[in-house]
Amino acid sequence: MKRSENRAGHPNYPKHMGAGGQQAEDIEIGRPSPERTRAANEVGSAIAHQLNGPLTALRLYIGEIRQNGGSFRESAEAQSHMQQMVEAAFQETERVCAMMRVIADSFEGPLYPETAAALGRDVISWWSRCGGTESGQANARGPAEAACLALLTPREREVLGHVSQGCSNKQGAARMQIGPRTFESHRARLMRKLGARNGADLVRIALGEAR
Amino acid sequence: MDQHLHDVNQMPYLAKAITRILVIDDDANVARAIQAILARHQCDTVIASRAHAGIHAFQASQFDLVMVDLFMPGMNGLDTITRIRSESVVPIIAMSGFRLRNSLDADKDFLGMAKLRGATTLLRKPFSPPQLVAAIDRGLGLLPSAGESIQ
């Protein structure tokens, strides 16, 4: 596991994911506490349990449609079966969306909207550190990281490049021919967007995303 | 539900007997989706949305195979498996949306627990139509058992 720090100390960290908001525990860096791990498991399982039903039904309908789409014209019976599958798939899609709204509504909105995707990635990697799936981890991270990267402006991406090459604020600013303060403000925004706790964290995320 | 059962196009030239399947899942939509898919595979599917209702249905009729969701309100899936197994040697497919082994809690090995209680095979949700059909064939002994038979 690459990102081994507990990011609970980060101001943008979703507090509701923690167990009872124990301050002392938030400060502690290292392995997540059993309480925190359990809370992650509870929230994760609840969400997984909610979504599993409609996703199972949806996968069955879509699978059937994909496999038998060609038989649409064969007979009235096959046609009626396919229409039922399409209608049911649509209903299940609506059900997943309704559930997603409920899940999203039951969590506090992000403090900074632009950090939402970064937090999503944070929660996923944190979740995998807490004992989430070992195998699913690599897959789960991919899209969220891509979403994070997509949030960056070209300027911020340029700053990220210099930072990941080990440039100081001064060196980076000189390379980009901008003031050190401007470079710093780009860098600060970058860190907020990517959910990085410090410079080292930012570099690690940058290197991860460059892959 | 009977209108789904006899699909002339899918009928093999050597007509197979209709397989009777009991699906016990608290999510009725999942059970209905399973029923709709299996209707094209010469299966007569009966749905129960509670464990107790499922056990009643099982006792009231003859089934070739039972599918049980492991996590249901009230009497849970594991108890349902135990109960059915105590009365019958019918193949039982345990369905679970969760990882079957918990790395934090060695006691939460649902795969082991379900097998211990008498499940024949396990099916991880969400599953695809081919996975569903393969699990049933495996349960009925038409396919060789493939270990944990997940994914």
Coordinates of C-alpha atoms in Angstrom, one line a residue:
Chain A
M1 CA 0.0 0.0 0.0
K2 CA 1.6 3.2 -1.1
R3 CA -0.3 6.0 0.6
S4 CA 0.0 4.8 4.2
E5 CA -0.7 8.0 6.1
N6 CA -3.9 8.6 7.8
R7 CA -5.3 11.8 6.3
A8 CA -7.8 12.3 9.1
G9 CA -5.9 15.5 10.2
H10 CA -6.7 17.2 6.9
P11 CA -9.2 20.0 7.2
N12 CA -11.2 18.7 4.2
Y13 CA -11.4 15.2 5.5
P14 CA -15.0 14.0 5.7
K15 CA -15.5 14.0 9.4
H16 CA -18.7 12.1 9.3
M17 CA -16.7 9.0 8.2
G18 CA -14.9 9.0 11.6
A19 CA -16.1 7.3 14.7
G20 CA -17.6 9.7 17.1
G21 CA -15.2 12.5 16.2
Q22 CA -12.5 11.7 18.7
Q23 CA -10.0 14.5 18.5
A24 CA -7.0 12.7 19.8
E25 CA -7.5 10.0 17.3
D26 CA -7.6 12.5 14.5
I27 CA -4.2 13.8 15.3
E28 CA -2.6 10.4 15.5
I29 CA -0.8 9.5 12.3
G30 CA -0.4 5.9 11.3
R31 CA -2.7 3.0 11.1
P32 CA -6.4 3.8 11.4
S33 CA -7.8 3.0 14.8
P34 CA -10.1 0.0 15.2
E35 CA -13.1 2.4 15.8
R36 CA -12.3 4.2 12.6
T37 CA -11.9 1.0 10.7
R38 CA -15.2 -0.3 12.0
A39 CA -16.9 2.9 11.1
A40 CA -15.5 2.7 7.6
N41 CA -16.7 -0.9 7.3
E42 CA -20.2 0.1 8.6
V43 CA -20.6 2.9 6.1
G44 CA -19.1 1.0 3.3
S45 CA -21.2 -2.1 3.9
A46 CA -24.4 -0.1 4.2
I47 CA -23.8 1.6 0.9
A48 CA -22.7 -1.6 -0.8
H49 CA -25.7 -3.4 0.5
Q50 CA -28.0 -0.7 -0.7
L51 CA -26.6 -0.7 -4.2
N52 CA -26.1 -4.4 -4.7
G53 CA -29.7 -5.2 -5.3
P54 CA -30.4 -2.8 -8.1
L55 CA -27.0 -3.4 -9.6
T56 CA -27.6 -7.2 -9.6
A57 CA -30.9 -6.8 -11.3
L58 CA -29.5 -4.2 -13.7
R59 CA -26.6 -6.5 -14.6
L60 CA -28.9 -9.4 -15.3
Y61 CA -31.2 -7.3 -17.5
I62 CA -28.4 -5.6 -19.4
G63 CA -26.6 -8.9 -19.9
E64 CA -29.8 -10.5 -21.3
I65 CA -30.4 -7.5 -23.6
R66 CA -26.8 -7.7 -24.8
Q67 CA -26.9 -11.4 -25.4
N68 CA -30.3 -11.6 -27.0
G69 CA -30.6 -8.1 -28.6
G70 CA -30.6 -9.8 -32.0
S71 CA -33.6 -11.9 -31.3
F72 CA -35.7 -8.7 -31.2
R73 CA -37.2 -9.4 -34.6
E74 CA -37.5 -13.2 -34.4
S75 CA -40.9 -13.6 -32.8
A76 CA -43.5 -11.8 -31.0
E77 CA -42.6 -13.6 -27.8
A78 CA -38.9 -12.8 -28.1
Q79 CA -39.8 -9.2 -28.8
S80 CA -42.0 -9.0 -25.8
H81 CA -39.3 -10.6 -23.6
M82 CA -36.8 -8.0 -24.8
Q83 CA -39.2 -5.2 -24.2
Q84 CA -39.7 -6.4 -20.7
M85 CA -35.9 -6.6 -20.2
V86 CA -35.4 -3.1 -21.5
E87 CA -38.2 -1.7 -19.3
A88 CA -36.9 -3.5 -16.3
A89 CA -33.3 -2.3 -16.9
F90 CA -34.6 1.2 -17.1
Q91 CA -36.5 0.9 -13.9
E92 CA -33.5 -0.5 -12.1
T93 CA -31.3 2.3 -13.4
E94 CA -33.8 4.7 -12.0
R95 CA -33.7 2.8 -8.7
V96 CA -29.8 3.0 -8.5
C97 CA -30.1 6.8 -9.3
A98 CA -32.7 7.3 -6.5
M99 CA -30.5 5.4 -4.0
M100 CA -27.4 7.3 -5.1
R101 CA -29.3 10.6 -4.4
V102 CA -30.3 9.3 -0.9
I103 CA -26.7 8.3 -0.2
A104 CA -25.4 11.6 -1.4
D105 CA -28.0 13.5 0.6
S106 CA -27.2 11.7 3.8
F107 CA -23.6 12.9 3.6
E108 CA -22.6 16.4 4.3
G109 CA -21.8 18.4 1.2
P110 CA -18.1 19.0 0.5
L111 CA -16.6 22.2 2.1
Y112 CA -15.1 23.1 -1.2
P113 CA -17.0 21.8 -4.2
E114 CA -13.8 21.4 -6.3
T115 CA -12.4 19.0 -3.7
A116 CA -15.3 16.6 -3.9
A117 CA -13.6 14.4 -6.4
A118 CA -10.4 14.5 -4.5
L119 CA -12.2 13.5 -1.3
G120 CA -13.8 10.7 -3.2
R121 CA -10.4 9.4 -4.1
D122 CA -9.3 10.0 -0.5
V123 CA -12.1 7.9 0.9
I124 CA -11.5 5.1 -1.6
S125 CA -7.8 4.8 -0.8
W126 CA -8.5 5.3 2.9
W127 CA -11.2 2.6 2.7
S128 CA -8.8 0.2 1.0
R129 CA -6.2 0.9 3.7
C130 CA -8.8 0.1 6.3
G131 CA -9.2 -3.4 4.9
G132 CA -11.3 -2.8 1.8
T133 CA -10.8 -5.3 -1.0
E134 CA -7.2 -6.0 -1.8
S135 CA -7.9 -6.9 -5.4
G136 CA -10.4 -4.1 -6.1
Q137 CA -8.1 -1.4 -4.8
A138 CA -6.2 -0.8 -8.0
N139 CA -9.4 -0.6 -10.1
A140 CA -11.2 1.5 -7.5
R141 CA -8.5 4.2 -7.6
G142 CA -8.1 4.6 -11.3
P143 CA -11.3 6.6 -12.2
A144 CA -11.1 8.7 -9.1
E145 CA -7.5 9.7 -9.7
A146 CA -8.4 10.5 -13.3
A147 CA -11.3 12.7 -12.1
C148 CA -8.9 14.5 -9.8
L149 CA -6.4 15.2 -12.6
A150 CA -9.2 16.4 -14.7
L151 CA -10.0 19.1 -12.1
L152 CA -6.7 20.8 -12.6
T153 CA -6.2 23.8 -14.8
P154 CA -3.3 23.7 -17.3
R155 CA -1.4 26.1 -15.1
E156 CA -1.9 23.9 -12.0
R157 CA -0.8 20.9 -14.0
E158 CA 2.4 22.7 -15.0
V159 CA 3.0 23.6 -11.3
L160 CA 2.4 19.9 -10.4
G161 CA 5.0 18.9 -13.0
H162 CA 7.7 21.2 -11.4
V163 CA 6.8 20.2 -7.9
S164 CA 7.0 16.5 -8.7
Q165 CA 10.5 17.1 -10.2
G166 CA 11.5 18.4 -6.8
C167 CA 11.5 22.1 -7.5
S168 CA 11.2 24.5 -4.6
N169 CA 8.7 27.4 -4.9
K170 CA 11.5 29.7 -6.0
Q171 CA 12.9 27.3 -8.6
G172 CA 9.4 26.5 -9.9
A173 CA 8.5 30.2 -10.1
A174 CA 11.7 30.9 -12.0
R175 CA 11.0 28.1 -14.5
M176 CA 7.5 29.3 -15.2
Q177 CA 8.6 32.9 -15.1
I178 CA 6.1 33.9 -12.5
G179 CA 6.4 35.3 -9.0
P180 CA 7.1 32.9 -6.2
R181 CA 3.8 34.0 -4.5
T182 CA 1.8 33.2 -7.6
F183 CA 3.5 29.8 -7.8
E184 CA 2.7 29.3 -4.1
S185 CA -0.9 30.1 -4.6
H186 CA -1.2 27.7 -7.5
R187 CA 0.5 25.1 -5.4
A188 CA -1.9 25.7 -2.4
R189 CA -4.9 25.3 -4.7
L190 CA -3.4 22.1 -6.1
M191 CA -3.0 20.6 -2.7
R192 CA -6.5 21.5 -1.8
K193 CA -7.9 19.9 -5.0
L194 CA -5.8 16.8 -4.6
G195 CA -6.3 16.5 -0.9
A196 CA -2.6 16.5 -0.2
R197 CA -1.6 17.1 3.4
N198 CA 1.9 18.4 2.7
G199 CA 4.5 18.8 0.0
A200 CA 5.6 15.2 0.2
D201 CA 2.0 14.0 -0.1
L202 CA 1.6 16.2 -3.2
V203 CA 4.7 14.8 -4.9
R204 CA 3.5 11.3 -4.2
I205 CA 0.1 12.0 -5.7
A206 CA 1.7 13.7 -8.6
L207 CA 3.9 10.7 -9.3
G208 CA 1.0 8.4 -8.9
E209 CA -1.0 10.4 -11.4
A210 CA 1.9 10.6 -13.9
R211 CA 1.9 6.8 -14.2
Chain B
M1 CA -45.2 -15.5 -14.1
D2 CA -46.3 -18.6 -16.1
Q3 CA -46.3 -16.7 -19.3
H4 CA -42.5 -16.6 -19.2
L5 CA -42.1 -20.2 -18.7
H6 CA -42.5 -21.8 -22.1
D7 CA -40.4 -20.2 -24.7
V8 CA -40.7 -22.1 -28.0
N9 CA -37.6 -20.5 -29.5
Q10 CA -35.4 -21.7 -26.7
M11 CA -36.8 -25.2 -26.4
P12 CA -34.1 -27.7 -27.2
Y13 CA -35.1 -30.4 -29.6
L14 CA -34.7 -32.9 -26.8
A15 CA -37.0 -31.2 -24.4
K16 CA -35.5 -30.8 -20.9
A17 CA -37.6 -31.1 -17.9
I18 CA -38.6 -27.8 -16.3
T19 CA -36.3 -27.0 -13.4
R20 CA -38.1 -25.7 -10.3
I21 CA -36.1 -23.0 -8.5
L22 CA -36.9 -21.2 -5.2
V23 CA -35.3 -17.8 -4.9
I24 CA -35.2 -16.3 -1.4
D25 CA -34.1 -12.7 -1.5
D26 CA -35.5 -9.6 0.4
D27 CA -34.9 -7.5 -2.7
A28 CA -37.9 -8.5 -4.8
N29 CA -36.5 -6.8 -7.9
V30 CA -33.4 -9.0 -7.8
A31 CA -35.6 -12.1 -7.5
R32 CA -37.8 -10.9 -10.4
A33 CA -34.7 -10.3 -12.5
I34 CA -33.4 -13.8 -11.7
Q35 CA -36.9 -15.2 -12.6
A36 CA -37.0 -13.3 -15.9
I37 CA -33.6 -14.6 -17.0
L38 CA -34.3 -18.2 -15.9
A39 CA -37.6 -18.2 -17.7
R40 CA -35.5 -18.4 -20.9
H41 CA -33.7 -21.5 -19.5
Q42 CA -36.7 -23.7 -18.8
C43 CA -36.8 -22.8 -15.2
D44 CA -39.9 -22.3 -13.1
T45 CA -39.0 -19.8 -10.5
V46 CA -40.8 -19.1 -7.2
I47 CA -40.0 -16.0 -5.3
A48 CA -39.9 -15.5 -1.5
S49 CA -38.9 -12.1 -0.1
R50 CA -38.5 -13.3 3.5
A51 CA -36.7 -16.2 4.9
H52 CA -39.8 -17.6 6.7
A53 CA -41.9 -17.3 3.6
G54 CA -39.2 -19.1 1.7
I55 CA -39.1 -22.0 4.1
H56 CA -42.9 -22.3 3.9
A57 CA -42.7 -22.3 0.1
F58 CA -40.0 -24.9 0.3
Q59 CA -42.0 -27.1 2.5
A60 CA -45.1 -26.7 0.5
S61 CA -43.7 -27.7 -2.8
Q62 CA -40.9 -29.6 -4.6
F63 CA -37.8 -27.7 -5.8
D64 CA -34.7 -28.8 -7.7
L65 CA -32.6 -25.9 -6.4
V66 CA -32.8 -23.1 -3.8
M67 CA -31.1 -19.7 -4.1
V68 CA -30.7 -17.8 -0.8
D69 CA -29.4 -14.3 -0.2
L70 CA -27.1 -14.4 2.9
F71 CA -28.1 -11.0 4.2
M72 CA -31.8 -10.6 4.9
P73 CA -33.8 -8.9 7.6
G74 CA -35.3 -11.2 10.2
M75 CA -34.0 -14.7 10.0
N76 CA -30.8 -14.5 8.0
G77 CA -29.6 -16.4 5.0
L78 CA -27.3 -18.7 7.0
D79 CA -30.1 -19.8 9.3
T80 CA -32.3 -20.3 6.3
I81 CA -29.6 -22.6 4.7
T82 CA -29.3 -24.5 8.0
R83 CA -33.1 -25.0 8.1
I84 CA -33.5 -26.1 4.5
R85 CA -30.4 -28.4 4.8
S86 CA -31.9 -30.0 7.9
E87 CA -34.9 -31.1 5.8
S88 CA -33.5 -31.8 2.4
V89 CA -30.4 -32.5 0.2
V90 CA -31.6 -30.0 -2.4
P91 CA -28.7 -28.0 -4.0
I92 CA -28.5 -24.5 -2.3
I93 CA -26.8 -21.5 -3.9
A94 CA -25.9 -18.8 -1.4
M95 CA -25.9 -15.3 -2.8
S96 CA -23.9 -12.5 -1.2
G97 CA -23.1 -9.0 -2.1
F98 CA -20.2 -8.9 0.3
R99 CA -16.7 -10.1 0.1
L100 CA -16.9 -13.6 1.5
R101 CA -13.9 -13.3 3.7
N102 CA -13.3 -10.5 6.1
S103 CA -9.6 -9.7 6.6
L104 CA -10.3 -7.9 9.9
D105 CA -12.5 -10.5 11.4
A106 CA -11.5 -14.1 10.7
D107 CA -14.9 -15.2 12.1
K108 CA -16.6 -13.5 9.2
D109 CA -15.8 -16.0 6.5
F110 CA -19.2 -16.1 4.9
L111 CA -18.0 -18.6 2.3
G112 CA -16.9 -21.0 5.0
M113 CA -20.0 -20.4 7.1
A114 CA -22.4 -20.9 4.2
K115 CA -20.6 -24.1 3.1
L116 CA -20.5 -25.3 6.6
R117 CA -24.3 -24.8 6.9
G118 CA -24.7 -26.8 3.7
A119 CA -24.6 -24.4 0.7
T120 CA -23.7 -26.2 -2.5
T121 CA -22.2 -23.2 -4.3
L122 CA -21.8 -19.4 -3.8
L123 CA -22.6 -16.6 -6.1
R124 CA -21.3 -13.1 -5.6
K125 CA -23.6 -10.2 -6.4
P126 CA -23.9 -8.5 -8.8
F127 CA -23.7 -11.5 -11.2
S128 CA -24.3 -11.7 -14.9
P129 CA -26.8 -14.0 -16.7
P130 CA -24.0 -16.5 -17.7
Q131 CA -22.7 -16.6 -14.1
L132 CA -26.2 -17.2 -12.8
V133 CA -26.8 -20.0 -15.3
A134 CA -23.4 -21.6 -14.6
A135 CA -24.0 -21.5 -10.8
I136 CA -27.3 -23.2 -11.3
D137 CA -25.8 -25.9 -13.6
R138 CA -23.0 -26.4 -11.1
G139 CA -25.6 -26.6 -8.3
L140 CA -27.5 -29.2 -10.3
G141 CA -24.3 -31.1 -10.9
L142 CA -24.4 -30.4 -14.7
L143 CA -21.1 -28.6 -14.5
P144 CA -18.0 -29.6 -12.4
S145 CA -17.7 -27.6 -9.3
A146 CA -15.1 -24.9 -9.7
G147 CA -13.8 -24.4 -6.1
E148 CA -15.3 -21.2 -4.6
S149 CA -17.2 -20.6 -7.8
I150 CA -17.1 -16.8 -7.5
Q151 CA -16.6 -14.6 -10.5

